[in-house]
Structure formats: C-alpha cells, structure tokens
mmCIF file of C-alpha atoms in Angstrom:
data_model
loop_
_atom_site.group_PDB
_atom_site.id
_atom_site.type_symbol
_atom_site.label_atom_id
_atom_site.label_comp_id
_atom_site.label_asym_id
_atom_site.label_seq_id
_atom_site.Cartn_x
_atom_site.Cartn_y
_atom_site.Cartn_z
ATOM 1 C CA MET C 1 -11.841 -2.800 -23.967
ATOM 2 C CA ARG C 2 -12.142 0.214 -21.690
ATOM 3 C CA VAL C 3 -11.289 -0.349 -18.008
ATOM 4 C CA LEU C 4 -11.634 1.975 -15.028
ATOM 5 C CA LEU C 5 -9.064 1.479 -12.267
ATOM 6 C CA SER C 6 -10.191 2.980 -8.963
ATOM 7 C CA SER C 7 -8.396 3.590 -5.682
ATOM 8 C CA TYR C 8 -8.644 5.940 -2.752
ATOM 9 C CA GLY C 9 -5.657 5.720 -0.441
ATOM 10 C CA SER C 10 -1.931 6.337 -0.184
ATOM 11 C CA ARG C 11 0.837 6.030 -2.801
ATOM 12 C CA GLY C 12 1.011 2.302 -2.096
ATOM 13 C CA ASP C 13 -2.666 1.919 -3.064
ATOM 14 C CA VAL C 14 -2.301 4.064 -6.175
ATOM 15 C CA GLU C 15 0.933 3.080 -7.913
ATOM 16 C CA PRO C 16 0.028 -0.594 -8.570
ATOM 17 C CA LEU C 17 -3.067 0.526 -10.471
ATOM 18 C CA VAL C 18 -0.940 2.887 -12.556
ATOM 19 C CA ALA C 19 1.277 -0.116 -13.342
ATOM 20 C CA LEU C 20 -1.793 -2.084 -14.471
ATOM 21 C CA ALA C 21 -2.952 0.854 -16.599
ATOM 22 C CA VAL C 22 0.412 0.933 -18.378
ATOM 23 C CA ALA C 23 0.253 -2.836 -18.999
ATOM 24 C CA LEU C 24 -3.317 -2.623 -20.331
ATOM 25 C CA LYS C 25 -2.340 0.224 -22.627
ATOM 26 C CA ALA C 26 0.597 -1.820 -23.954
ATOM 27 C CA LEU C 27 -1.869 -4.572 -24.871
ATOM 28 C CA GLY C 28 -4.084 -2.172 -26.787
ATOM 29 C CA ALA C 29 -6.784 -1.630 -24.150
ATOM 30 C CA GLU C 30 -7.976 1.715 -22.828
ATOM 31 C CA ALA C 31 -7.360 2.327 -19.121
ATOM 32 C CA ILE C 32 -8.670 5.257 -17.092
ATOM 33 C CA LEU C 33 -7.718 5.904 -13.482
ATOM 34 C CA SER C 34 -9.996 7.349 -10.806
ATOM 35 C CA LEU C 35 -7.562 8.491 -8.090
ATOM 36 C CA PRO C 36 -7.223 11.182 -5.427
ATOM 37 C CA GLY C 37 -6.152 14.464 -6.980
ATOM 38 C CA ASP C 38 -3.005 14.953 -4.902
ATOM 39 C CA GLU C 39 -0.229 16.579 -6.928
ATOM 40 C CA GLU C 40 1.992 13.531 -6.411
ATOM 41 C CA PHE C 41 -0.578 11.246 -8.052
ATOM 42 C CA VAL C 42 -1.261 13.657 -10.901
ATOM 43 C CA GLU C 43 2.463 13.761 -11.663
ATOM 44 C CA LEU C 44 2.719 9.974 -11.389
ATOM 45 C CA THR C 45 0.001 9.311 -13.971
ATOM 46 C CA HIS C 46 1.292 12.052 -16.267
ATOM 47 C CA ARG C 47 4.761 10.511 -16.175
ATOM 48 C CA ALA C 48 3.289 7.072 -16.964
ATOM 49 C CA GLY C 49 1.277 8.463 -19.879
ATOM 50 C CA VAL C 50 -2.120 7.297 -18.613
ATOM 51 C CA GLU C 51 -5.382 9.185 -18.122
ATOM 52 C CA MET C 52 -6.466 10.159 -14.606
ATOM 53 C CA ILE C 53 -9.809 11.564 -13.456
ATOM 54 C CA PRO C 54 -9.717 13.030 -9.911
ATOM 55 C CA ALA C 55 -11.766 11.172 -7.318
ATOM 56 C CA LEU C 56 -13.578 12.539 -4.259
ATOM 57 C CA MET C 57 -10.804 14.913 -3.084
ATOM 58 C CA PRO C 58 -7.025 14.833 -2.514
ATOM 59 C CA VAL C 59 -6.057 12.443 0.284
ATOM 60 C CA LYS C 60 -4.117 15.129 2.153
ATOM 61 C CA ARG C 61 -7.226 17.319 2.178
ATOM 62 C CA TRP C 62 -9.356 14.343 3.274
ATOM 63 C CA ILE C 63 -7.032 13.703 6.219
ATOM 64 C CA ALA C 64 -7.101 17.364 7.232
ATOM 65 C CA GLU C 65 -10.878 17.724 6.973
ATOM 66 C CA MET C 66 -12.204 14.319 7.989
ATOM 67 C CA GLY C 67 -9.528 13.115 10.402
ATOM 68 C CA PRO C 68 -10.901 15.109 13.361
ATOM 69 C CA VAL C 69 -14.490 14.151 12.459
ATOM 70 C CA ALA C 70 -13.619 10.427 12.501
ATOM 71 C CA LYS C 71 -12.889 10.604 16.228
ATOM 72 C CA THR C 72 -16.484 11.592 17.008
ATOM 73 C CA ASP C 73 -18.615 10.531 14.022
ATOM 74 C CA PHE C 74 -16.980 7.732 12.037
ATOM 75 C CA PRO C 75 -20.254 6.696 10.289
ATOM 76 C CA ARG C 76 -20.465 10.196 8.838
ATOM 77 C CA VAL C 77 -16.935 9.871 7.462
ATOM 78 C CA ILE C 78 -17.800 6.549 5.802
ATOM 79 C CA SER C 79 -21.024 7.962 4.391
ATOM 80 C CA THR C 80 -19.226 11.014 3.006
ATOM 81 C CA MET C 81 -16.709 8.841 1.175
ATOM 82 C CA MET C 82 -19.347 6.418 -0.092
ATOM 83 C CA THR C 83 -21.542 9.214 -1.441
ATOM 84 C CA GLY C 84 -18.670 11.172 -2.947
ATOM 85 C CA GLN C 85 -17.091 8.152 -4.594
ATOM 86 C CA LEU C 86 -20.387 6.957 -6.017
ATOM 87 C CA GLU C 87 -20.581 10.234 -7.898
ATOM 88 C CA ALA C 88 -16.910 10.427 -8.872
ATOM 89 C CA ILE C 89 -16.546 6.799 -9.958
ATOM 90 C CA GLY C 90 -19.947 6.799 -11.641
ATOM 91 C CA SER C 91 -18.894 9.738 -13.788
ATOM 92 C CA ALA C 92 -15.459 8.284 -14.597
ATOM 93 C CA ALA C 93 -16.867 4.840 -15.493
ATOM 94 C CA LYS C 94 -19.034 6.013 -18.388
ATOM 95 C CA GLY C 95 -18.342 3.840 -21.406
ATOM 96 C CA CYS C 96 -16.261 1.340 -19.432
ATOM 97 C CA ASP C 97 -16.511 -2.429 -19.675
ATOM 98 C CA ALA C 98 -14.999 -3.237 -16.278
ATOM 99 C CA ILE C 99 -13.879 -1.711 -12.987
ATOM 100 C CA VAL C 100 -10.904 -2.834 -10.901
ATOM 101 C CA ALA C 101 -10.903 -1.305 -7.422
ATOM 102 C CA THR C 102 -8.757 -1.209 -4.308
ATOM 103 C CA GLY C 103 -8.180 1.199 -1.431
ATOM 104 C CA LEU C 104 -10.411 2.069 1.503
ATOM 105 C CA VAL C 105 -13.548 -0.059 1.954
ATOM 106 C CA PRO C 106 -16.151 2.695 1.286
ATOM 107 C CA SER C 107 -14.403 3.631 -1.958
ATOM 108 C CA ALA C 108 -14.211 0.006 -3.106
ATOM 109 C CA ALA C 109 -17.870 -0.467 -2.138
ATOM 110 C CA ALA C 110 -18.790 2.558 -4.240
ATOM 111 C CA ALA C 111 -16.876 1.144 -7.211
ATOM 112 C CA GLN C 112 -18.640 -2.188 -6.818
ATOM 113 C CA ALA C 113 -22.035 -0.457 -6.675
ATOM 114 C CA VAL C 114 -21.274 1.542 -9.824
ATOM 115 C CA ALA C 115 -20.251 -1.631 -11.656
ATOM 116 C CA GLU C 116 -23.419 -3.403 -10.522
ATOM 117 C CA LYS C 117 -25.608 -0.481 -11.538
ATOM 118 C CA MET C 118 -23.967 -0.332 -14.975
ATOM 119 C CA GLY C 119 -24.028 -4.129 -15.405
ATOM 120 C CA ILE C 120 -20.288 -4.367 -16.016
ATOM 121 C CA ARG C 121 -17.501 -6.527 -14.608
ATOM 122 C CA TYR C 122 -16.053 -5.731 -11.182
ATOM 123 C CA GLU C 123 -12.785 -7.018 -9.701
ATOM 124 C CA HIS C 124 -11.480 -6.262 -6.233
ATOM 125 C CA LEU C 125 -7.741 -5.920 -5.708
ATOM 126 C CA SER C 126 -5.870 -6.663 -2.477
ATOM 127 C CA LEU C 127 -2.227 -5.655 -2.145
ATOM 128 C CA CYS C 128 -1.578 -7.693 0.979
ATOM 129 C CA PRO C 129 -2.586 -11.264 1.964
ATOM 130 C CA LEU C 130 -3.530 -9.997 5.422
ATOM 131 C CA TYR C 131 -6.875 -8.655 4.217
ATOM 132 C CA LEU C 132 -8.027 -11.861 2.553
ATOM 133 C CA PRO C 133 -9.714 -14.610 4.611
ATOM 134 C CA SER C 134 -7.411 -17.525 5.323
ATOM 135 C CA THR C 135 -7.056 -20.348 7.791
ATOM 136 C CA HIS C 136 -3.335 -19.539 7.835
ATOM 137 C CA HIS C 137 -3.519 -16.077 9.420
ATOM 138 C CA LYS C 138 -5.799 -14.011 11.635
ATOM 139 C CA PRO C 139 -7.794 -11.017 10.384
ATOM 140 C CA PHE C 140 -6.620 -7.492 11.072
ATOM 141 C CA PRO C 141 -8.389 -6.189 14.214
ATOM 142 C CA PHE C 142 -10.165 -2.912 13.486
ATOM 143 C CA PRO C 143 -9.751 -0.172 16.119
ATOM 144 C CA GLY C 144 -12.433 -0.595 18.765
ATOM 145 C CA HIS C 145 -13.148 -4.133 17.578
ATOM 146 C CA PRO C 146 -10.512 -6.444 19.089
ATOM 147 C CA LEU C 147 -10.453 -10.100 18.183
ATOM 148 C CA PRO C 148 -12.615 -12.139 20.579
ATOM 149 C CA GLU C 149 -10.691 -13.400 23.575
ATOM 150 C CA GLY C 150 -9.969 -17.099 23.729
ATOM 151 C CA VAL C 151 -10.732 -17.763 20.053
ATOM 152 C CA THR C 152 -7.724 -19.270 18.312
ATOM 153 C CA ASP C 153 -9.330 -20.875 15.251
ATOM 154 C CA ASN C 154 -8.602 -18.639 12.274
ATOM 155 C CA ALA C 155 -11.708 -19.706 10.357
ATOM 156 C CA ALA C 156 -13.857 -18.685 13.322
ATOM 157 C CA LEU C 157 -12.039 -15.366 13.571
ATOM 158 C CA TRP C 158 -12.682 -14.653 9.899
ATOM 159 C CA ALA C 159 -16.360 -15.516 10.356
ATOM 160 C CA HIS C 160 -16.410 -12.968 13.175
ATOM 161 C CA ASN C 161 -14.674 -10.505 10.849
ATOM 162 C CA ILE C 162 -17.743 -10.545 8.579
ATOM 163 C CA LYS C 163 -19.846 -9.220 11.446
ATOM 164 C CA VAL C 164 -17.251 -6.592 12.397
ATOM 165 C CA ILE C 165 -16.896 -5.171 8.889
ATOM 166 C CA HIS C 166 -20.646 -5.106 8.384
ATOM 167 C CA SER C 167 -21.204 -3.370 11.724
ATOM 168 C CA ILE C 168 -18.701 -0.663 10.746
ATOM 169 C CA PHE C 169 -19.535 -0.150 7.075
ATOM 170 C CA GLY C 170 -22.914 -1.806 6.482
ATOM 171 C CA GLY C 171 -25.157 1.153 7.296
ATOM 172 C CA PRO C 172 -23.422 3.831 5.184
ATOM 173 C CA VAL C 173 -22.638 1.405 2.350
ATOM 174 C CA ASN C 174 -26.237 0.201 2.076
ATOM 175 C CA ALA C 175 -27.560 3.752 2.304
ATOM 176 C CA GLY C 176 -25.341 4.639 -0.632
ATOM 177 C CA ARG C 177 -26.460 1.586 -2.575
ATOM 178 C CA GLU C 178 -30.120 2.372 -1.973
ATOM 179 C CA SER C 179 -29.545 5.960 -3.147
ATOM 180 C CA VAL C 180 -28.693 4.632 -6.609
ATOM 181 C CA GLY C 181 -31.470 2.051 -6.687
ATOM 182 C CA LEU C 182 -29.586 -1.032 -5.525
ATOM 183 C CA LYS C 183 -30.683 -3.490 -2.872
ATOM 184 C CA PRO C 184 -28.853 -3.617 0.470
ATOM 185 C CA VAL C 185 -26.382 -6.405 1.160
ATOM 186 C CA SER C 186 -26.083 -8.383 4.397
ATOM 187 C CA ASN C 187 -22.355 -9.105 4.118
ATOM 188 C CA VAL C 188 -20.365 -6.073 2.989
ATOM 189 C CA ARG C 189 -17.004 -7.813 3.221
ATOM 190 C CA ASP C 190 -17.664 -10.758 0.951
ATOM 191 C CA TYR C 191 -19.820 -8.786 -1.460
ATOM 192 C CA VAL C 192 -17.227 -6.071 -1.995
ATOM 193 C CA PHE C 193 -14.187 -8.367 -1.919
ATOM 194 C CA THR C 194 -15.934 -10.979 -4.137
ATOM 195 C CA PRO C 195 -15.348 -14.775 -4.021
ATOM 196 C CA HIS C 196 -12.216 -14.416 -6.173
ATOM 197 C CA PRO C 197 -10.375 -11.191 -5.269
ATOM 198 C CA TRP C 198 -7.127 -10.373 -7.025
ATOM 199 C CA LEU C 199 -3.942 -10.500 -4.944
ATOM 200 C CA ALA C 200 -0.965 -8.503 -6.222
ATOM 201 C CA SER C 201 1.781 -9.260 -3.739
ATOM 202 C CA ASP C 202 5.398 -10.416 -3.886
ATOM 203 C CA PRO C 203 5.309 -14.190 -3.194
ATOM 204 C CA VAL C 204 8.855 -14.123 -1.807
ATOM 205 C CA LEU C 205 7.793 -11.683 0.890
ATOM 206 C CA TRP C 206 4.450 -13.265 1.690
ATOM 207 C CA PRO C 207 3.439 -16.367 -0.280
ATOM 208 C CA TRP C 208 -0.273 -17.108 -0.467
ATOM 209 C CA GLU C 209 -1.192 -20.471 1.027
ATOM 210 C CA LYS C 210 -4.280 -22.196 -0.331
ATOM 211 C CA THR C 211 -7.325 -22.153 1.917
ATOM 212 C CA GLU C 212 -10.944 -23.240 1.591
ATOM 213 C CA ILE C 213 -12.365 -19.890 2.722
ATOM 214 C CA CYS C 214 -10.880 -17.730 -0.058
ATOM 215 C CA ASP C 215 -9.772 -18.373 -3.625
ATOM 216 C CA PRO C 216 -7.932 -15.339 -4.987
ATOM 217 C CA VAL C 217 -6.440 -14.715 -8.414
ATOM 218 C CA VAL C 218 -2.764 -14.508 -7.466
ATOM 219 C CA THR C 219 -0.177 -12.529 -9.397
ATOM 220 C CA ALA C 220 3.157 -11.085 -8.375
ATOM 221 C CA ALA C 221 3.262 -7.466 -7.210
ATOM 222 C CA TRP C 222 2.302 -4.888 -9.838
ATOM 223 C CA ILE C 223 5.426 -2.805 -10.426
ATOM 224 C CA LEU C 224 5.449 0.502 -12.310
ATOM 225 C CA PRO C 225 8.838 0.772 -14.066
ATOM 226 C CA ASP C 226 10.626 3.976 -13.119
ATOM 227 C CA THR C 227 13.203 5.229 -15.621
ATOM 228 C CA ARG C 228 13.901 8.615 -14.011
ATOM 229 C CA PRO C 229 17.590 9.308 -13.445
ATOM 230 C CA LEU C 230 18.705 10.180 -9.937
ATOM 231 C CA PRO C 231 19.495 13.893 -9.446
ATOM 232 C CA SER C 232 23.124 14.739 -10.253
ATOM 233 C CA ASP C 233 23.791 16.256 -6.834
ATOM 234 C CA LEU C 234 22.477 13.087 -5.160
ATOM 235 C CA ILE C 235 24.710 10.945 -7.357
ATOM 236 C CA ALA C 236 27.672 13.100 -6.328
ATOM 237 C CA PHE C 237 26.761 12.541 -2.673
ATOM 238 C CA LEU C 238 26.457 8.778 -3.171
ATOM 239 C CA ASP C 239 29.794 8.614 -4.982
ATOM 240 C CA ALA C 240 31.599 10.636 -2.298
ATOM 241 C CA GLY C 241 31.639 7.932 0.394
ATOM 242 C CA GLU C 242 30.418 4.603 1.696
ATOM 243 C CA ARG C 243 26.853 3.464 1.051
ATOM 244 C CA PRO C 244 24.406 5.522 3.129
ATOM 245 C CA VAL C 245 21.246 4.447 4.932
ATOM 246 C CA TYR C 246 17.908 5.597 3.503
ATOM 247 C CA VAL C 247 15.397 6.965 6.025
ATOM 248 C CA GLY C 248 11.862 7.695 4.816
ATOM 249 C CA PHE C 249 8.256 7.110 5.848
ATOM 250 C CA GLY C 250 6.413 7.594 2.573
ATOM 251 C CA SER C 251 2.790 8.703 2.811
ATOM 252 C CA MET C 252 2.652 8.540 6.606
ATOM 253 C CA THR C 253 1.371 11.728 8.243
ATOM 254 C CA VAL C 254 0.982 10.375 11.786
ATOM 255 C CA PRO C 255 3.090 12.266 14.383
ATOM 256 C CA THR C 256 5.101 9.153 15.246
ATOM 257 C CA ALA C 257 6.523 9.026 11.707
ATOM 258 C CA LYS C 258 8.412 12.295 12.046
ATOM 259 C CA ALA C 259 9.769 11.328 15.470
ATOM 260 C CA ALA C 260 10.792 7.904 14.155
ATOM 261 C CA GLY C 261 12.656 9.536 11.301
ATOM 262 C CA GLN C 262 14.638 11.691 13.695
ATOM 263 C CA ALA C 263 15.493 8.728 15.931
ATOM 264 C CA ALA C 264 16.692 6.821 12.866
ATOM 265 C CA LEU C 265 18.846 9.704 11.704
ATOM 266 C CA ASP C 266 20.452 10.048 15.142
ATOM 267 C CA ALA C 267 21.224 6.325 15.230
ATOM 268 C CA VAL C 268 22.661 6.337 11.699
ATOM 269 C CA ARG C 269 25.021 9.172 12.588
ATOM 270 C CA ALA C 270 26.061 7.569 15.854
ATOM 271 C CA LEU C 271 27.126 4.488 13.899
ATOM 272 C CA GLY C 272 29.343 6.680 11.735
ATOM 273 C CA LEU C 273 27.166 6.277 8.648
ATOM 274 C CA ARG C 274 25.720 8.703 6.132
ATOM 275 C CA ALA C 275 22.009 9.056 5.352
ATOM 276 C CA VAL C 276 19.622 9.872 2.531
ATOM 277 C CA VAL C 277 16.446 11.317 4.047
ATOM 278 C CA GLY C 278 13.174 10.964 2.135
ATOM 279 C CA LYS C 279 10.961 13.919 3.051
ATOM 280 C CA GLY C 280 7.641 12.168 2.354
ATOM 281 C CA TRP C 281 4.295 13.310 3.711
ATOM 282 C CA ALA C 282 5.764 13.574 7.221
ATOM 283 C CA ASP C 283 8.089 16.263 5.811
ATOM 284 C CA LEU C 284 11.257 14.774 7.237
ATOM 285 C CA GLY C 285 14.322 16.933 6.795
ATOM 286 C CA LEU C 286 17.800 17.796 7.956
ATOM 287 C CA ILE C 287 18.360 19.490 11.312
ATOM 288 C CA ASP C 288 21.760 20.974 10.429
ATOM 289 C CA ASP C 289 24.078 21.557 7.494
ATOM 290 C CA ARG C 290 26.527 18.762 8.175
ATOM 291 C CA GLY C 291 27.522 17.018 4.978
ATOM 292 C CA ASP C 292 26.711 13.477 6.066
ATOM 293 C CA CYS C 293 23.009 13.630 5.132
ATOM 294 C CA PHE C 294 21.133 14.410 1.941
ATOM 295 C CA ALA C 295 17.399 15.216 1.823
ATOM 296 C CA VAL C 296 15.307 14.152 -1.188
ATOM 297 C CA GLY C 297 11.724 14.438 -2.376
ATOM 298 C CA ASP C 298 9.942 12.045 -4.721
ATOM 299 C CA LEU C 299 12.516 10.168 -6.784
ATOM 300 C CA ASN C 300 13.291 6.799 -8.336
ATOM 301 C CA GLN C 301 13.551 4.382 -5.419
ATOM 302 C CA GLN C 302 14.110 1.522 -7.848
ATOM 303 C CA LYS C 303 17.481 3.098 -8.691
ATOM 304 C CA LEU C 304 18.225 4.503 -5.245
ATOM 305 C CA PHE C 305 17.647 1.498 -2.981
ATOM 306 C CA PRO C 306 20.268 -0.781 -4.608
ATOM 307 C CA ARG C 307 22.842 1.826 -3.576
ATOM 308 C CA MET C 308 21.815 1.848 0.082
ATOM 309 C CA ALA C 309 23.470 0.011 2.964
ATOM 310 C CA ALA C 310 19.988 -0.329 4.476
ATOM 311 C CA VAL C 311 16.503 1.125 4.052
ATOM 312 C CA VAL C 312 14.631 2.414 7.119
ATOM 313 C CA HIS C 313 10.926 2.837 6.397
ATOM 314 C CA HIS C 314 7.339 2.434 7.610
ATOM 315 C CA GLY C 315 6.596 -0.957 6.087
ATOM 316 C CA GLY C 316 4.076 -0.082 3.413
ATOM 317 C CA ALA C 317 3.558 -2.843 0.852
ATOM 318 C CA GLY C 318 5.075 -0.805 -1.975
ATOM 319 C CA THR C 319 8.216 0.333 -0.164
ATOM 320 C CA THR C 320 8.776 -3.113 1.343
ATOM 321 C CA THR C 321 8.513 -4.718 -2.090
ATOM 322 C CA THR C 322 10.818 -2.147 -3.718
ATOM 323 C CA ALA C 323 13.468 -2.587 -1.030
ATOM 324 C CA THR C 324 13.216 -6.374 -1.251
ATOM 325 C CA ARG C 325 13.540 -6.361 -5.037
ATOM 326 C CA ALA C 326 16.588 -4.077 -4.668
ATOM 327 C CA GLY C 327 18.329 -6.539 -2.356
ATOM 328 C CA ALA C 328 18.610 -3.884 0.358
ATOM 329 C CA PRO C 329 18.468 -4.857 4.047
ATOM 330 C CA GLN C 330 15.555 -3.182 5.814
ATOM 331 C CA VAL C 331 14.575 -1.732 9.160
ATOM 332 C CA ILE C 332 10.797 -1.412 9.357
ATOM 333 C CA VAL C 333 9.292 0.905 11.956
ATOM 334 C CA PRO C 334 5.600 0.093 11.431
ATOM 335 C CA GLN C 335 3.073 2.860 11.992
ATOM 336 C CA ILE C 336 -0.409 1.564 11.105
ATOM 337 C CA VAL C 337 -2.601 -1.229 9.691
ATOM 338 C CA ASP C 338 -0.688 -3.884 7.699
ATOM 339 C CA GLN C 339 2.775 -2.452 8.345
ATOM 340 C CA PRO C 340 3.525 -4.571 11.467
ATOM 341 C CA TYR C 341 2.778 -7.666 9.389
ATOM 342 C CA TRP C 342 5.190 -6.662 6.615
ATOM 343 C CA ALA C 343 7.755 -5.954 9.320
ATOM 344 C CA GLY C 344 7.237 -9.457 10.663
ATOM 345 C CA ARG C 345 7.700 -10.948 7.215
ATOM 346 C CA VAL C 346 10.986 -9.078 6.652
ATOM 347 C CA ALA C 347 12.318 -10.123 10.054
ATOM 348 C CA GLY C 348 11.145 -13.703 9.538
ATOM 349 C CA LEU C 349 12.997 -13.941 6.244
ATOM 350 C CA GLY C 350 16.121 -12.556 7.898
ATOM 351 C CA ILE C 351 16.416 -9.721 5.361
ATOM 352 C CA GLY C 352 16.042 -6.970 7.936
ATOM 353 C CA ALA C 353 14.793 -5.992 11.360
ATOM 354 C CA ALA C 354 11.280 -5.258 12.633
ATOM 355 C CA HIS C 355 11.041 -2.531 15.234
ATOM 356 C CA ASP C 356 8.569 -3.245 18.023
ATOM 357 C CA GLY C 357 6.105 -0.369 17.675
ATOM 358 C CA PRO C 358 6.001 2.978 15.870
ATOM 359 C CA SER C 359 8.136 5.063 18.251
ATOM 360 C CA PRO C 360 11.787 4.010 18.392
ATOM 361 C CA THR C 361 14.300 5.281 20.889
ATOM 362 C CA PHE C 362 17.906 5.938 20.001
ATOM 363 C CA GLU C 363 18.818 2.632 21.613
ATOM 364 C CA SER C 364 16.129 0.541 19.919
ATOM 365 C CA MET C 365 16.862 2.038 16.508
ATOM 366 C CA THR C 366 20.588 1.474 16.928
ATOM 367 C CA ALA C 367 19.972 -2.186 17.771
ATOM 368 C CA ALA C 368 17.698 -2.634 14.729
ATOM 369 C CA LEU C 369 20.224 -0.997 12.421
ATOM 370 C CA LYS C 370 22.979 -3.299 13.638
ATOM 371 C CA VAL C 371 20.837 -6.294 12.668
ATOM 372 C CA ALA C 372 20.143 -4.865 9.213
ATOM 373 C CA LEU C 373 23.771 -3.925 8.600
ATOM 374 C CA ALA C 374 25.142 -7.350 9.481
ATOM 375 C CA GLU C 375 26.781 -9.152 6.559
ATOM 376 C CA GLU C 376 24.546 -12.204 6.890
ATOM 377 C CA THR C 377 21.463 -9.970 6.598
ATOM 378 C CA ARG C 378 22.827 -8.383 3.442
ATOM 379 C CA LEU C 379 23.490 -11.766 1.871
ATOM 380 C CA ARG C 380 19.964 -12.973 2.620
ATOM 381 C CA ALA C 381 18.525 -9.743 1.202
ATOM 382 C CA VAL C 382 20.462 -10.200 -2.039
ATOM 383 C CA ALA C 383 19.303 -13.804 -2.287
ATOM 384 C CA ALA C 384 15.661 -12.776 -1.734
ATOM 385 C CA ALA C 385 15.918 -10.219 -4.538
ATOM 386 C CA GLU C 386 17.192 -12.907 -6.891
ATOM 387 C CA ARG C 387 14.105 -15.038 -6.127
ATOM 388 C CA SER C 388 11.621 -12.250 -6.852
ATOM 389 C CA PRO C 389 9.374 -13.246 -9.767
ATOM 390 C CA GLY C 390 9.272 -9.753 -11.219
ATOM 391 C CA ASP C 391 6.308 -7.638 -12.281
ATOM 392 C CA GLY C 392 2.825 -9.150 -12.140
ATOM 393 C CA ALA C 393 0.999 -6.256 -13.839
ATOM 394 C CA MET C 394 1.302 -7.677 -17.346
ATOM 395 C CA LYS C 395 0.043 -11.078 -16.177
ATOM 396 C CA ALA C 396 -2.935 -9.354 -14.544
ATOM 397 C CA ALA C 397 -3.634 -7.291 -17.676
ATOM 398 C CA ARG C 398 -3.693 -10.396 -19.856
ATOM 399 C CA LEU C 399 -5.994 -12.203 -17.423
ATOM 400 C CA LEU C 400 -8.324 -9.213 -17.311
ATOM 401 C CA LEU C 401 -8.523 -8.882 -21.078
ATOM 402 C CA SER C 402 -9.039 -12.625 -21.515
ATOM 403 C CA GLY C 403 -12.129 -12.459 -19.305
ATOM 404 C CA LYS C 404 -10.734 -14.849 -16.687
#
C-alpha cells in the first residue's frame, strides 16, 4: 500500500504525519509526505528516513509573502493555496492508494479533491478536539466571525459554524474543485472533515467525549521518537546547577511571541532560576553573556523537558503533549487559534498555569511561574505523565492498512 500524507502548517501539523509515516514503513507500507519545504521539515523527514516531496512553498516564505495580502484580500490567499496545493498534492499522489491530510483548510480541501479525482481513499486528521463538532464544546470563532450573541447551545453553534466556514472557504475551494472537473460542494466543513475524521490527541490532556454530531476515529497522539543526544555543552550546563526553566515559542512568528519570551526570561532570573531558551521561529536569544541562560536551536525536547523545572511555551498541541508526557509543569502563554484551549486544559488539570493572553508582564509571568513551580503542581504533572497512553501512530497505521 502506498499512502500520501499531506500537511501545510507549522511543526505541530507536520511532525505527527512523519510519525505516521515511520509507523507505516515499519509495517511494510510505502509512505510519502507532501510538506512545506522549510529546512526544518526537510531535516526532520531525512532524520526519520521517510520520503518528502515539497508542497506549495516553505511556510516561512508563505507568511512573508501572503501575510500582508491576507489583511486586504483573504479570498485571494485561500485561492492561491488551493490552486497551488492541488498541483503539488496531485503530483505527489501519483500511484497512491490513499491520502491522509491535515493542516490549513484550503490545503486539506485540495488533498480531498485530489483523492476524489483519483478515486482513492481520503482521511482527514485533526490534532485537537476543538476543531471537531461536539455538544461538549463550542467551535473556534474565526476572526471577523464571532459566535452569535445569546446562543449557548453548542449544537446550534456548530450548525452556525458550517455557514461560517463555507462563507470563508466555499468560493475558492469550489473554484479549485471545478478547475479539476469536480462538482462544487455546499458544505465545505463536513465534506473536507468527513463524517469520521481521525483524532490524534493525548486523551489525558483532552479526552474526547462521545457526541451525536461527530464520530471520529480516536487514537492517542502520534509521537515521532527522537533518539538524538542532547549537545554536550548543554548537558554540561544542565549538570552545573539546579533544574532550569525552558522558554520557547516554537513555530510562532507573531511579534507577541518574542516579547513574551523576554518577559519570561526576566521573571525566571528574578526568581533566581536558570533558563534554557529555545530560539524557535521567533528567534529568541540571550541579551547578555551571563552564565545563567543557555540558548538552543532545534533539539530533542523528549530528552530535554524531563530535566526542566518548568516549560514555558505557546501552547501548541505538540509542545503541550511533549511537556505533559515528560512530567514537566507548564506555563502556557497562548498566542493564536487553539493555544488558549490547550492552556485551559493544562490549568484545569493542575499541571501548570495558563497565562491570560499573549503578552505577559513581568508581574503576570512571575505569578504564573510560581504556580508552575509549586510542589503540588509538579506532583500532578508527574502523575499525568504516568497516565499517558503512549504513541498512537502505530495504532493509526494498523487501522489505515486494515481499511477501517
């Protein structure tokens, strides 16, 4: 069986598919990845020993070129991605028996259209319960499309969500479909997400509750094993004192991420603690040569986080899951989209603190760190890690190959 795994998004959207590709390969299947051509993703797939075919363009380039356009002509941005991904995914999918897709809606819609055109299986992947219809939570409100005032019934809000998503994406998505000879659809959300989307999410962090309006295929989070050793100079730093606090904001490029990183570093130092600073896409770094902080690039967080007193981050699904599995208390400073919801889950479980908004002050960050560094928080974080079910990628690979 030959499977194409498609995503267009950040590291958190990409790495789970690489994990699935590794699991499929271990079971004797052939897995090809269609991903943004950012150097980080190229290195990731090379390290995992799986084949990658570059998608539309690197995400960093997309942000630089299309970010300003989105403020004035968002339909054009959607259309550009839909058209580009139809071509890229269509080329990568030749000879494939199935496509599994996640990431931004236009990219997933393009993958679905390619699968339909080729007459092959299509599965949609969600990495967070927030995006799937449920009577147990409200839908994410798209910018410019707030949830209707006075409506408290979640089923009604999700029915409204169908109209919102179609109003945003319907025109460009259907234009793309018609360009390859497919009929337009009247409900982009349900058609792209399918009646049985796959959900790869840690059930300790956010358990899926059964609902009549969505019936997903639920697995645990898809985890790509990382065997890289930590750099020797970092190990020397870790061994030279008490456990430091990790500060990093992953693939976030928004201006608030860099400012949040600095506020976190100031608070860590004021508490007399050391820090490991993850540079990330916000290019965080050190402001002086004092020996209490150590800056790192891409490295093995699965080995690093268990050695941290706390992990300060943006609340992406991947980082939140890695920190939870490591038993590390967390401070989440959410920046966009689903991150406030992950922050709420961490705070609700008592395994960390959720900052209110993306721009902490010295005072607010200090208060959040004190919560995370409390002994009772640490004990709950360790207990949560012990309950984690482990990797769900192999379960998903077996289900996929069995045809279920």
